[in-house]
Coordinates of C-alpha atoms in Angstrom, one line a residue:
Chain A
M1 CA -26.7 -17.0 -15.4
S2 CA -24.6 -19.5 -13.6
K3 CA -25.3 -20.7 -10.1
K4 CA -22.4 -18.9 -8.3
S5 CA -23.3 -15.4 -9.6
L6 CA -27.2 -15.8 -8.7
I7 CA -26.0 -16.7 -5.5
T8 CA -23.9 -13.5 -5.4
I9 CA -26.5 -11.1 -6.1
L10 CA -28.9 -12.6 -3.7
T11 CA -26.3 -12.0 -0.7
T12 CA -26.2 -8.4 -2.2
L13 CA -29.9 -8.1 -1.7
I14 CA -29.9 -9.5 1.7
L15 CA -26.9 -7.8 2.7
A16 CA -27.9 -4.3 2.0
P17 CA -30.9 -3.9 4.3
A18 CA -28.9 -6.0 7.0
L19 CA -26.3 -3.1 6.4
I20 CA -28.9 -0.4 7.3
V21 CA -30.4 -1.9 10.1
L22 CA -26.8 -2.8 11.7
T23 CA -25.7 1.1 11.4
W24 CA -28.7 2.1 12.8
K25 CA -28.5 -0.1 16.0
F26 CA -24.6 0.1 16.6
N27 CA -23.1 3.3 16.4
I28 CA -21.1 2.6 12.9
H29 CA -19.2 5.5 10.9
Y30 CA -21.6 6.5 8.4
Y31 CA -18.8 6.5 5.8
I32 CA -18.4 2.4 6.1
T33 CA -21.8 2.0 5.5
G34 CA -22.1 4.3 2.5
T35 CA -19.1 3.0 1.0
L36 CA -20.2 -0.7 1.6
M37 CA -23.2 0.2 0.0
V38 CA -21.7 1.6 -3.2
I39 CA -19.5 -1.7 -3.5
L40 CA -22.6 -3.8 -3.6
C41 CA -24.2 -1.6 -6.0
M42 CA -21.3 -2.5 -8.2
I43 CA -20.8 -6.2 -7.7
P44 CA -23.6 -7.4 -9.8
F45 CA -22.3 -5.3 -12.9
F46 CA -18.7 -7.2 -12.0
I47 CA -20.3 -10.3 -11.6
S48 CA -22.5 -10.3 -14.5
F49 CA -19.6 -9.3 -16.8
E50 CA -17.5 -12.3 -15.1
D51 CA -20.5 -14.6 -16.0
R52 CA -20.3 -14.3 -19.7
K53 CA -17.4 -15.3 -19.9
P54 CA -16.1 -12.3 -21.9
E55 CA -14.1 -13.2 -25.6
A56 CA -10.6 -12.0 -25.9
R57 CA -11.7 -9.3 -28.3
E58 CA -14.4 -7.7 -25.4
L59 CA -11.5 -7.6 -22.9
V60 CA -9.0 -5.6 -25.2
V61 CA -11.2 -3.6 -26.3
I62 CA -12.6 -2.5 -23.0
A63 CA -8.7 -2.7 -21.9
V64 CA -7.9 -0.3 -24.4
L65 CA -10.6 2.3 -23.5
V66 CA -9.9 2.4 -20.0
A67 CA -6.1 3.0 -20.9
L68 CA -7.1 6.1 -23.1
S69 CA -9.0 7.2 -20.6
V70 CA -6.2 6.6 -17.7
A71 CA -3.7 8.0 -20.4
S72 CA -5.9 11.3 -20.8
R73 CA -6.2 11.4 -16.9
A74 CA -2.3 11.2 -16.9
A75 CA -1.5 13.3 -19.8
F76 CA -2.9 16.6 -18.3
I77 CA -1.3 16.3 -14.6
A78 CA 0.6 19.1 -15.2
V79 CA -2.4 21.0 -15.7
P80 CA -4.8 20.1 -12.8
M81 CA -7.6 22.5 -13.9
F82 CA -8.2 20.5 -17.1
K83 CA -9.7 16.7 -16.5
P84 CA -10.9 15.3 -19.9
V85 CA -11.3 12.0 -18.1
I86 CA -15.4 11.7 -17.9
G87 CA -15.4 13.0 -21.6
M88 CA -13.5 9.7 -22.7
I89 CA -15.5 7.6 -20.3
M90 CA -18.8 8.9 -22.1
I91 CA -17.5 8.6 -25.6
A92 CA -17.0 5.0 -24.6
G93 CA -20.1 4.4 -23.4
F94 CA -21.6 6.2 -26.8
A95 CA -19.5 4.0 -29.1
F96 CA -19.8 0.7 -26.9
G97 CA -23.1 0.7 -24.9
S98 CA -23.9 0.2 -21.1
Q99 CA -22.2 -2.4 -19.9
A100 CA -18.7 -1.4 -21.5
G101 CA -19.4 2.2 -20.4
F102 CA -19.9 1.1 -17.0
L103 CA -16.8 -1.0 -16.7
T104 CA -14.6 1.5 -18.5
G105 CA -15.6 4.4 -16.0
A106 CA -14.9 2.0 -12.7
M107 CA -11.7 0.8 -14.0
T108 CA -10.5 3.9 -15.0
A109 CA -11.0 5.2 -11.8
L110 CA -9.7 2.0 -10.2
I111 CA -6.3 2.0 -12.5
S112 CA -5.7 5.6 -12.7
N113 CA -5.7 5.7 -8.7
F114 CA -2.8 3.1 -8.9
I115 CA -1.0 6.5 -10.6
F116 CA -2.4 9.3 -8.4
G117 CA -3.0 7.2 -5.3
Q118 CA -5.8 5.1 -3.8
G119 CA -8.0 6.7 -0.9
A120 CA -11.3 6.6 0.9
W121 CA -13.0 8.2 -2.5
T122 CA -11.9 5.1 -4.7
P123 CA -15.0 3.3 -4.2
W124 CA -17.2 6.6 -4.8
Q125 CA -15.1 7.7 -7.9
M126 CA -15.4 4.1 -9.6
F127 CA -19.4 4.1 -8.9
S128 CA -19.9 7.7 -10.3
W129 CA -17.4 7.3 -13.0
G130 CA -19.1 3.9 -13.9
L131 CA -22.7 5.4 -13.7
S132 CA -21.1 8.6 -16.2
G133 CA -20.5 5.7 -18.8
L134 CA -23.7 3.6 -18.4
I135 CA -25.7 6.4 -18.9
A136 CA -24.0 7.6 -21.9
G137 CA -24.5 3.9 -23.3
F138 CA -28.3 4.3 -22.4
L139 CA -28.7 7.6 -24.0
S140 CA -27.1 6.4 -27.3
K141 CA -29.1 3.4 -27.0
K142 CA -32.2 5.6 -26.8
G143 CA -30.9 7.3 -29.7
L144 CA -31.1 10.4 -27.6
V145 CA -27.8 11.3 -28.4
T146 CA -25.9 10.3 -31.7
G147 CA -22.6 11.5 -31.0
N148 CA -22.3 13.2 -34.3
G149 CA -23.8 16.5 -32.9
R150 CA -22.4 18.7 -30.5
V151 CA -25.6 20.3 -28.5
K152 CA -26.8 17.0 -26.9
E153 CA -23.3 15.5 -25.8
A154 CA -22.4 18.6 -24.3
I155 CA -25.5 18.9 -22.7
S156 CA -25.4 15.1 -21.3
G157 CA -21.5 15.6 -20.1
F158 CA -22.8 18.8 -18.1
L159 CA -25.6 16.9 -16.2
I160 CA -23.9 14.0 -15.7
V161 CA -21.1 15.8 -14.1
L162 CA -23.6 18.2 -11.9
L163 CA -25.9 15.7 -10.8
V164 CA -23.8 12.3 -10.5
V165 CA -19.9 12.5 -10.4
G166 CA -19.9 15.7 -8.3
P167 CA -22.7 15.1 -5.8
A168 CA -21.0 11.2 -5.3
L169 CA -17.8 12.8 -4.7
D170 CA -19.1 15.6 -2.3
T171 CA -21.1 12.8 -0.3
S172 CA -17.9 10.9 0.2
S173 CA -16.2 13.9 1.7
V174 CA -19.5 14.8 3.7
L175 CA -19.6 11.1 5.2
T176 CA -15.7 11.2 5.9
M177 CA -15.6 14.7 7.8
L178 CA -18.9 14.8 9.5
A179 CA -20.3 13.1 12.6
K180 CA -23.9 13.0 12.3
P181 CA -24.7 14.4 8.6
T182 CA -27.9 15.6 8.3
L183 CA -29.4 17.9 4.9
K184 CA -28.9 20.6 7.4
S185 CA -25.6 20.2 8.3
A186 CA -24.0 18.8 4.8
W187 CA -25.5 21.4 2.5
P188 CA -22.1 23.7 2.9
F189 CA -20.0 21.0 1.5
Y190 CA -22.5 20.2 -1.8
V191 CA -21.8 24.4 -1.8
S192 CA -18.5 24.0 -1.4
G193 CA -18.0 21.6 -4.1
F194 CA -19.9 23.6 -6.7
P195 CA -17.2 25.5 -8.3
A196 CA -14.9 22.2 -8.9
N197 CA -17.6 20.4 -10.2
I198 CA -18.6 23.3 -12.4
S199 CA -14.8 23.2 -13.6
L200 CA -15.2 19.5 -14.3
A201 CA -18.4 19.8 -15.9
I202 CA -16.9 22.8 -18.3
C203 CA -13.7 19.9 -19.0
T204 CA -16.2 17.3 -19.9
V205 CA -18.4 19.5 -22.1
L206 CA -15.2 21.1 -24.0
T207 CA -13.9 17.3 -24.3
L208 CA -17.1 15.9 -25.8
V209 CA -17.5 19.1 -28.4
F210 CA -14.2 18.8 -29.7
L211 CA -13.5 15.0 -29.2
S212 CA -16.6 12.9 -29.4
K213 CA -16.8 13.1 -33.3
P214 CA -13.5 12.2 -34.3
M215 CA -13.1 9.7 -31.6
L216 CA -16.8 8.2 -32.6
E217 CA -15.7 8.2 -36.0
K218 CA -12.5 6.1 -35.3
L219 CA -14.5 3.8 -32.8
N220 CA -17.5 3.2 -35.4
R221 CA -15.0 2.1 -38.1
I222 CA -13.4 -0.3 -35.6
K223 CA -16.5 -1.8 -34.6
L224 CA -17.9 -1.9 -38.4
K225 CA -14.5 -3.5 -39.7
Y226 CA -14.5 -6.0 -36.8
G227 CA -17.9 -6.8 -36.4
M228 CA -17.8 -6.0 -32.5
M229 CA -20.4 -5.6 -29.7
E230 CA -23.5 -5.6 -31.6
Chain B
M1 CA 13.6 -2.1 -4.7
E2 CA 13.4 1.4 -3.1
N3 CA 10.5 0.4 -0.5
A4 CA 11.1 -3.1 0.2
T5 CA 10.5 -3.0 3.9
R6 CA 10.2 -6.5 5.8
F7 CA 6.1 -6.2 5.9
S8 CA 5.9 -5.1 2.0
Q9 CA 7.5 -8.3 1.5
Y10 CA 4.8 -10.5 3.0
N11 CA 2.2 -12.0 0.7
P12 CA -0.2 -9.5 -0.7
I13 CA -2.9 -11.3 1.1
I14 CA -1.4 -10.5 4.2
N15 CA -1.0 -6.8 3.3
F16 CA -4.3 -6.5 1.9
T17 CA -5.9 -8.2 4.7
F18 CA -4.0 -5.9 7.3
F19 CA -5.0 -2.6 5.5
I20 CA -8.3 -3.9 5.5
G21 CA -8.6 -4.6 9.0
A22 CA -6.9 -1.3 10.0
I23 CA -8.8 1.1 8.1
C24 CA -12.0 -0.2 8.8
C25 CA -11.3 -0.7 13.0
S26 CA -9.9 2.8 12.7
M27 CA -13.3 3.9 11.1
L28 CA -15.3 1.8 13.5
F29 CA -13.8 2.7 16.9
M30 CA -14.8 6.1 18.0
H31 CA -13.0 5.3 21.7
P32 CA -10.5 8.1 22.2
A33 CA -7.8 5.9 23.5
Y34 CA -8.4 3.3 20.2
L35 CA -8.6 6.8 18.1
V36 CA -5.1 8.1 19.8
A37 CA -3.9 4.3 19.3
S38 CA -4.6 4.1 15.9
I39 CA -3.1 7.7 15.0
F40 CA 0.1 7.1 16.3
M41 CA 0.6 3.3 14.9
S42 CA -0.4 4.9 11.4
L43 CA 2.4 7.4 11.6
A44 CA 4.7 4.9 12.9
F45 CA 3.8 2.4 10.1
N46 CA 4.0 5.3 7.6
L47 CA 7.7 6.3 8.9
S48 CA 9.0 2.8 8.9
T49 CA 7.5 2.4 5.3
K50 CA 8.5 5.5 3.5
G51 CA 11.2 7.0 6.0
L52 CA 11.5 10.7 6.8
K53 CA 9.5 11.2 3.4
S54 CA 6.2 11.0 5.7
L55 CA 7.5 13.6 7.9
K56 CA 6.6 16.1 4.8
M57 CA 2.9 15.3 5.3
I58 CA 2.7 16.6 8.7
G59 CA 1.8 20.0 7.7
F60 CA -1.0 19.3 5.9
L61 CA -2.2 16.7 8.5
L62 CA -2.1 19.4 11.1
L63 CA -4.3 21.6 8.7
V64 CA -6.5 19.0 8.1
F65 CA -7.2 17.9 11.5
A66 CA -7.9 21.6 12.3
F67 CA -10.2 21.9 9.5
V68 CA -12.4 18.8 10.6
T69 CA -12.2 19.4 14.2
V70 CA -14.0 23.1 13.7
I71 CA -16.3 22.2 10.9
N72 CA -18.1 20.0 13.1
P73 CA -19.3 22.3 15.9
I74 CA -19.9 24.9 13.3
L75 CA -22.4 22.8 11.3
N76 CA -23.8 20.7 14.3
T77 CA -25.6 22.4 17.7
A78 CA -26.5 19.4 19.3
G79 CA -24.9 18.9 23.0
N80 CA -25.9 19.9 26.2
T81 CA -22.9 21.9 27.5
V82 CA -23.0 24.8 25.4
L83 CA -19.1 26.8 25.2
F84 CA -20.6 29.9 24.0
T85 CA -23.1 31.1 21.3
Y86 CA -22.5 33.6 18.1
F87 CA -25.3 34.5 15.3
N88 CA -28.0 35.0 17.4
D89 CA -28.4 31.9 19.9
R90 CA -26.4 29.7 17.7
S91 CA -24.8 27.4 20.1
F92 CA -21.2 26.4 20.1
T93 CA -21.2 22.9 22.3
L94 CA -18.7 21.1 23.9
E95 CA -20.1 17.8 22.5
A96 CA -19.9 18.8 19.1
L97 CA -16.6 19.8 19.6
T98 CA -15.5 16.8 20.7
Y99 CA -17.4 14.6 18.0
G100 CA -15.1 17.1 15.8
F101 CA -12.0 16.1 17.3
V102 CA -12.9 12.1 16.7
F103 CA -13.6 12.4 13.3
A104 CA -10.5 14.6 12.7
S105 CA -8.5 11.9 14.1
I106 CA -10.4 9.5 11.9
F107 CA -9.8 11.1 9.1
V108 CA -6.1 11.8 9.4
S109 CA -5.2 7.8 10.7
V110 CA -7.1 6.9 7.5
I111 CA -4.9 9.5 5.1
L112 CA -2.0 7.7 6.7
W113 CA -3.0 4.3 6.3
F114 CA -3.6 5.2 2.9
S115 CA -0.4 6.8 2.1
S116 CA 1.4 3.6 3.5
Y117 CA -1.2 1.5 1.2
N118 CA -0.1 3.1 -1.9
A119 CA 3.3 2.6 -1.1
I120 CA 3.0 -1.2 -0.5
M121 CA 0.1 -2.4 -2.4
T122 CA 1.1 -1.9 -6.0
S123 CA -1.2 -2.9 -8.8
D124 CA 0.6 -6.5 -9.4
K125 CA -0.6 -7.3 -5.6
F126 CA -4.0 -6.5 -6.5
V127 CA -4.4 -8.5 -9.5
Y128 CA -2.8 -11.1 -7.6
I129 CA -4.9 -11.1 -4.9
F130 CA -8.3 -10.7 -7.2
G131 CA -7.2 -12.8 -10.1
P132 CA -8.8 -16.1 -9.1
V133 CA -12.0 -14.4 -7.9
L134 CA -12.2 -11.9 -10.7
P135 CA -10.2 -13.3 -13.8
A136 CA -11.5 -11.4 -16.8
I137 CA -11.5 -7.9 -14.3
S138 CA -8.1 -8.6 -13.4
M139 CA -6.8 -9.5 -16.9
I140 CA -8.0 -5.9 -18.0
I141 CA -6.3 -4.5 -15.2
S142 CA -2.9 -6.2 -15.9
M143 CA -3.2 -5.0 -19.7
V144 CA -4.1 -1.7 -19.0
M145 CA -1.1 -1.4 -16.4
R146 CA 1.0 -2.7 -20.0
F147 CA -1.2 -0.3 -22.4
V148 CA -0.5 3.4 -21.0
P149 CA 3.1 3.4 -20.6
N150 CA 3.1 1.8 -24.4
Y151 CA 0.5 5.0 -25.4
S152 CA 2.6 7.7 -24.0
T153 CA 5.8 6.4 -26.1
K154 CA 3.4 5.8 -29.1
A155 CA 2.1 9.5 -28.6
K156 CA 5.5 10.9 -28.3
Q157 CA 6.6 9.1 -31.5
I158 CA 3.6 10.3 -33.6
S159 CA 4.2 13.9 -32.3
T160 CA 7.9 13.8 -33.4
A161 CA 6.9 12.5 -36.6
R162 CA 4.2 15.2 -37.2
Q163 CA 7.4 18.0 -36.5
C164 CA 9.1 16.4 -38.8
I165 CA 6.6 17.4 -41.6
G166 CA 5.7 20.5 -40.0
L167 CA 2.3 19.6 -38.6
A168 CA 3.1 19.8 -35.0
G169 CA 2.1 23.3 -34.7
E170 CA 4.5 24.6 -32.3
N171 CA 4.2 28.1 -33.8
G172 CA 0.9 28.3 -34.3
D173 CA -2.0 29.4 -32.4
K174 CA -4.3 28.0 -29.6
K175 CA -6.5 26.6 -32.7
D176 CA -3.6 24.7 -34.5
R177 CA -2.2 23.3 -31.0
L178 CA -5.6 22.3 -30.4
K179 CA -5.8 20.5 -33.4
N180 CA -2.7 18.9 -33.5
A181 CA -3.5 17.2 -29.8
E182 CA -6.7 16.4 -31.8
S183 CA -5.0 14.5 -34.3
I184 CA -2.4 12.8 -32.4
L185 CA -5.6 11.3 -30.3
S186 CA -6.9 10.1 -33.3
S187 CA -4.5 8.4 -34.7
L188 CA -3.1 6.9 -31.4
T189 CA -6.9 5.6 -30.9
S190 CA -6.7 3.8 -34.6
W191 CA -3.3 2.1 -33.8
A192 CA -4.4 1.4 -30.1
F193 CA -7.5 -0.5 -31.3
E194 CA -5.9 -2.2 -34.3
G195 CA -3.0 -3.5 -32.2
G196 CA -5.5 -4.5 -29.4
I197 CA -7.5 -6.6 -31.9
S198 CA -4.6 -8.5 -33.4
T199 CA -3.9 -8.8 -29.6
A200 CA -6.9 -10.6 -28.9
D201 CA -7.0 -12.7 -32.0
S202 CA -3.8 -13.6 -30.8
M203 CA -5.0 -14.7 -27.3
R204 CA -7.9 -16.1 -29.2
S205 CA -5.6 -18.4 -31.5
R206 CA -3.5 -19.7 -28.3
G207 CA -6.8 -20.9 -26.6
Y208 CA -7.6 -17.8 -24.1
G209 CA -10.7 -18.7 -22.7
T210 CA -10.9 -22.4 -23.2
G211 CA -9.8 -23.8 -19.8
K212 CA -9.4 -22.7 -16.5
R213 CA -7.4 -19.5 -16.3
T214 CA -4.0 -19.8 -13.7
N215 CA -1.9 -17.0 -12.8
Y216 CA 1.6 -16.4 -12.8
S217 CA 2.8 -14.6 -9.9
I218 CA 6.3 -14.1 -7.8
Y219 CA 4.5 -14.4 -4.4
R220 CA 4.7 -17.4 -2.2
F221 CA 2.4 -17.9 0.8
D222 CA 5.0 -19.8 3.3
Y223 CA 4.8 -20.4 7.2
H224 CA 5.8 -17.0 7.9
D225 CA 2.9 -15.6 5.9
L226 CA 0.5 -18.1 7.7
S227 CA 1.7 -17.7 11.4
L228 CA 1.3 -13.5 10.7
L229 CA -2.0 -14.3 9.3
I230 CA -2.9 -16.2 12.3
T231 CA -1.7 -13.5 14.6
M232 CA -3.6 -10.9 13.1
I233 CA -7.0 -12.8 13.0
L234 CA -6.2 -13.6 16.5
L235 CA -5.4 -10.3 17.4
L236 CA -8.7 -9.1 15.8
G237 CA -11.2 -11.7 16.8
I238 CA -10.0 -10.7 20.4
V239 CA -10.6 -6.7 19.7
A240 CA -14.1 -7.8 17.9
F241 CA -15.5 -9.8 21.1
C242 CA -14.3 -7.1 23.6
S243 CA -16.2 -4.3 21.4
I244 CA -18.9 -6.5 21.3
S245 CA -18.9 -6.9 25.2
G246 CA -19.0 -3.2 25.2
A247 CA -14.9 -2.3 25.1
T248 CA -15.3 0.7 22.9
K249 CA -18.9 2.0 24.2
V250 CA -18.8 5.8 24.0
E251 CA -21.4 8.1 23.5
Y252 CA -20.8 11.9 22.6
L253 CA -23.9 13.5 22.1
P254 CA -26.2 14.5 23.5
E255 CA -23.6 13.9 26.8
I256 CA -20.3 12.6 26.8
S257 CA -20.0 9.2 28.6
I258 CA -17.0 6.8 27.9
N259 CA -15.9 3.4 29.4
W260 CA -12.5 4.1 30.8
F261 CA -10.0 1.3 31.4
D262 CA -11.3 -0.2 34.7
N263 CA -13.7 -2.0 32.6
I264 CA -11.6 -5.2 31.4
Y265 CA -13.0 -5.7 28.4
T266 CA -11.6 -2.2 27.4
L267 CA -7.9 -2.8 28.6
V268 CA -7.8 -6.2 26.8
G269 CA -9.5 -4.9 23.5
F270 CA -7.0 -2.2 23.5
I271 CA -3.8 -3.9 24.2
A272 CA -5.0 -6.3 21.5
Y273 CA -6.0 -3.1 19.2
V274 CA -2.3 -2.0 19.8
L275 CA -0.7 -5.3 19.1
F276 CA -2.5 -5.6 15.9
L277 CA -1.7 -2.0 14.5
S278 CA 1.7 -2.2 15.4
L279 CA 2.6 -6.0 13.9
P280 CA 3.9 -4.6 10.7
T281 CA 5.9 -1.5 12.3
I282 CA 7.6 -4.1 14.7
L283 CA 8.4 -6.1 11.6
N284 CA 10.1 -3.6 9.7
I285 CA 12.2 -2.7 12.6
K286 CA 13.2 -5.8 13.5
E287 CA 14.4 -6.6 10.1
E288 CA 16.1 -2.9 9.8
I289 CA 18.1 -3.9 13.4
T290 CA 18.8 -7.5 12.1
W291 CA 20.2 -5.8 8.8
R292 CA 22.4 -3.1 10.7
I293 CA 23.7 -5.9 13.1
L294 CA 24.7 -8.1 10.5
R295 CA 26.3 -5.5 8.4
S296 CA 28.1 -4.0 11.2
R297 CA 29.9 -7.6 11.9
I298 CA 31.1 -7.6 8.4

């Protein structure tokens, strides 16, 4: 690891607790604290990727994965009920591992919002979509999910959306709308977000059930053919 | 260009700095005068950027405003002045209602700032700013922006080709159409990766990653940008200094207490804040007036 990135990561480690103290001392909007925290959490991922000086092939593979996911979000713009994008990100994670999965998720959120509109939700979306790719990569590395079956993929997708992606976005709306959020005052937001999260989870499951096998065949063939990302 | 307002022609660093400053300040300051200023200036800037199109948002914004105002006192019962009670002693307090107003104002002004942000900060400006800091990530962003339209064209080609040989499943049931979509995606994926790998090899053979990456961009940083940047930093500095000296000190819970304009810091900070937020609007309007005058002379 280079000196520059070591310094950056150490700075984030110092900044995070400092932020909490500042929020507590001065009356800072909780959304600002939360969002800065989320951004601080993402910095090490991006820095370590930059630090590795990725080769052209790695860059292009991630760009293609992101572009396919963004296109999948844009393709269903007329059917707002159907959102295959988390499924696509997870497939990328299954095939190319945690780091590629995280980057695909975070970049898909950022770039598709250039089309759909950036907003206060962007950092939260980047982080939670990135996490879904990261977890997918982790599961496939541990051999828990092979990508060739259907049941395990579907269950993992369902749980990731319900436990990671949905709550993260609900938290972002709680922090923007409530003055002093407590567990007691915030739960209605999580309850009212539940139907939307369930619908997203079902879309993800459908995407994984129908696409993970054919997509992974293609991705694994490419990996084998060019000997990439081993 | 449709949205070529004066402010959008400044260097992207200027645009980005302004938006970060405006959005953070709108969220940080809960002083009522500051809130009113940020709502009005964000609306004025949105109007000057997007024209009458931005008026379409107003109905939606009023709804959001009402929702956030009402949801706060319902979920939060703290505060000393009880307006009325309902559901067996659940109190609806003035302080929580005020907090609702505060958060609704913040929420609405942030929506308006982001609406202008989306009109001004295109992806190439974003890449211009982050290119030197995150070269690999910026490279990915610009590649993706090229790939997405490329893929949708290719997907249409594949679909047309499948129609020609009667495999598009147009007259089939849902299962056929689903199968068709899956085949299109599969061949698109293979094609995308094969093309991507040859792009990568071509980049490598041209020396990608061997030296320091330089960026091509159409933006310059001239003295207009410099003077605006210095003005913005000065104004923000005054706002920050006054705020630390207690200009924006407000308490809403459990009792409302606000520093009004008899406090000198509140007055000075407020003037600096309004000036900062109105800078781009003033620039846009000034440019528009100059342009009108020049045209009327022809």
